[in-house]
Coordinates of C-alpha atoms in Angstrom, one line a residue:
M1 CA -39.0 -5.9 -28.5
E2 CA -36.1 -3.8 -28.7
L3 CA -32.5 -5.1 -29.2
R4 CA -28.9 -2.9 -28.7
G5 CA -25.4 -3.4 -29.2
D6 CA -22.3 -1.9 -30.7
L7 CA -20.6 -2.3 -33.9
E8 CA -16.8 -3.1 -33.5
H9 CA -14.1 -3.9 -36.2
D10 CA -11.0 -5.7 -34.8
G11 CA -11.5 -4.5 -31.5
N12 CA -12.1 -0.6 -32.5
W13 CA -15.4 1.0 -31.4
L14 CA -17.6 1.7 -34.9
G15 CA -21.2 2.6 -33.5
F16 CA -23.9 1.2 -31.7
Y17 CA -27.3 -0.1 -33.3
W18 CA -30.7 -0.4 -31.6
T19 CA -33.8 -2.4 -33.1
S20 CA -37.3 -2.0 -32.7
H21 CA -40.0 -4.9 -33.9
A22 CA -43.1 -6.3 -33.1
R23 CA -42.8 -10.1 -31.9
G24 CA -44.9 -11.9 -34.0
H25 CA -46.5 -8.6 -36.2
L26 CA -44.5 -9.5 -39.4
E27 CA -46.9 -7.1 -41.5
V28 CA -44.4 -4.4 -38.7
Y29 CA -41.5 -4.2 -40.6
P30 CA -38.6 -4.2 -38.3
T31 CA -35.9 -1.4 -38.1
I32 CA -32.6 -1.1 -37.6
M33 CA -31.0 2.3 -36.5
V34 CA -27.5 3.1 -36.1
G35 CA -25.7 5.5 -34.5
V36 CA -21.5 6.7 -36.2
G37 CA -19.1 9.1 -35.3
D38 CA -17.8 10.6 -31.9
W39 CA -19.9 9.8 -29.2
S40 CA -18.0 10.9 -26.2
E41 CA -19.4 13.1 -24.0
G42 CA -19.0 17.2 -25.0
A43 CA -18.8 15.7 -28.7
A44 CA -20.3 18.1 -30.9
P45 CA -24.3 17.1 -32.8
E46 CA -22.8 18.0 -35.7
S47 CA -20.0 14.9 -35.7
R48 CA -22.9 12.4 -34.4
L49 CA -24.6 10.6 -37.7
I50 CA -27.4 8.2 -37.2
F51 CA -29.2 6.6 -40.0
G52 CA -31.8 3.9 -40.2
V53 CA -33.3 0.5 -42.5
E54 CA -36.6 -1.6 -42.5
F55 CA -36.6 -4.8 -43.0
N56 CA -38.9 -6.4 -45.5
K57 CA -39.0 -10.3 -44.7
E58 CA -40.9 -10.9 -48.3
A59 CA -38.6 -9.4 -50.5
E60 CA -35.5 -10.2 -48.1
S61 CA -34.4 -6.4 -48.7
F62 CA -33.8 -3.6 -46.8
R63 CA -34.6 0.2 -47.4
L64 CA -32.9 3.2 -46.0
L65 CA -35.2 5.3 -43.7
D66 CA -35.7 9.0 -44.4
L67 CA -35.0 10.5 -41.1
A68 CA -33.6 14.1 -41.3
S69 CA -37.1 15.3 -39.9
H70 CA -37.0 13.3 -36.8
G71 CA -35.1 13.2 -34.1
D72 CA -33.8 15.6 -31.5
K73 CA -31.1 17.8 -33.9
S74 CA -29.5 18.7 -30.9
V75 CA -27.9 15.3 -30.3
A76 CA -27.0 14.3 -34.0
V77 CA -27.7 14.7 -37.4
Y78 CA -30.3 12.4 -38.7
L79 CA -29.5 11.2 -41.9
D80 CA -32.2 10.3 -44.6
R81 CA -32.0 7.9 -47.9
L82 CA -29.7 10.9 -50.0
D83 CA -27.5 11.3 -47.5
V84 CA -26.0 7.6 -47.3
L85 CA -26.9 6.1 -51.2
D86 CA -24.2 6.9 -53.7
T87 CA -21.7 8.8 -50.9
P88 CA -18.7 6.9 -50.1
F89 CA -20.2 6.4 -46.8
A90 CA -23.2 3.8 -48.1
Q91 CA -20.6 1.1 -48.4
D92 CA -20.0 1.2 -44.7
A93 CA -22.9 2.0 -43.9
F94 CA -24.6 -1.0 -45.5
A95 CA -21.7 -3.1 -43.9
M96 CA -22.6 -2.2 -40.3
T97 CA -26.6 -2.9 -41.3
D98 CA -25.6 -6.1 -42.5
A99 CA -23.2 -7.2 -39.6
V100 CA -26.2 -6.3 -37.5
F101 CA -28.3 -8.6 -39.1
M102 CA -26.2 -11.5 -39.7
K103 CA -24.5 -11.9 -36.7
D104 CA -27.0 -10.7 -33.7
S105 CA -28.0 -13.8 -32.5
R106 CA -31.3 -12.4 -30.8
M107 CA -32.6 -11.6 -34.4
E108 CA -33.3 -15.2 -34.8
E109 CA -37.3 -14.8 -35.9
W110 CA -36.2 -11.7 -38.6
H111 CA -34.3 -15.1 -40.5
S112 CA -36.8 -17.4 -40.3

C-alpha cells in the first residue's frame, strides 16, 4: 500500500512524501521517502534531495536508508545515511519523518 502527501509548516511547502508498506505483513518494514528542495519545473537535480527511513515496529524506531546508489540521478540527489546523520539537515529530516508518522492518520496500522 502506498500513501502520498505534502509537508507544510506555517503554510509554507517544505516537501512531499510517499510511503510503502505491505498491509498485514509487519515482517516487511514500511518505508517513508521524503523529497525536499526546489521541485519546480526546470529546477536542477542538485537542488532536489530525497532521503528515506524504514520503520521497525518491534523496536519502535526508524532507520535511515542508503539511497545514493538508487533512483534517477537526473531527477534528484538521493542521500545515504551519512549524508543526513550529524549534519545541520538531520534535525529537519527527523522532524519531517516524525510529522509524517504521527500526523498522517492513514498510517494507523503502523501504530497498532
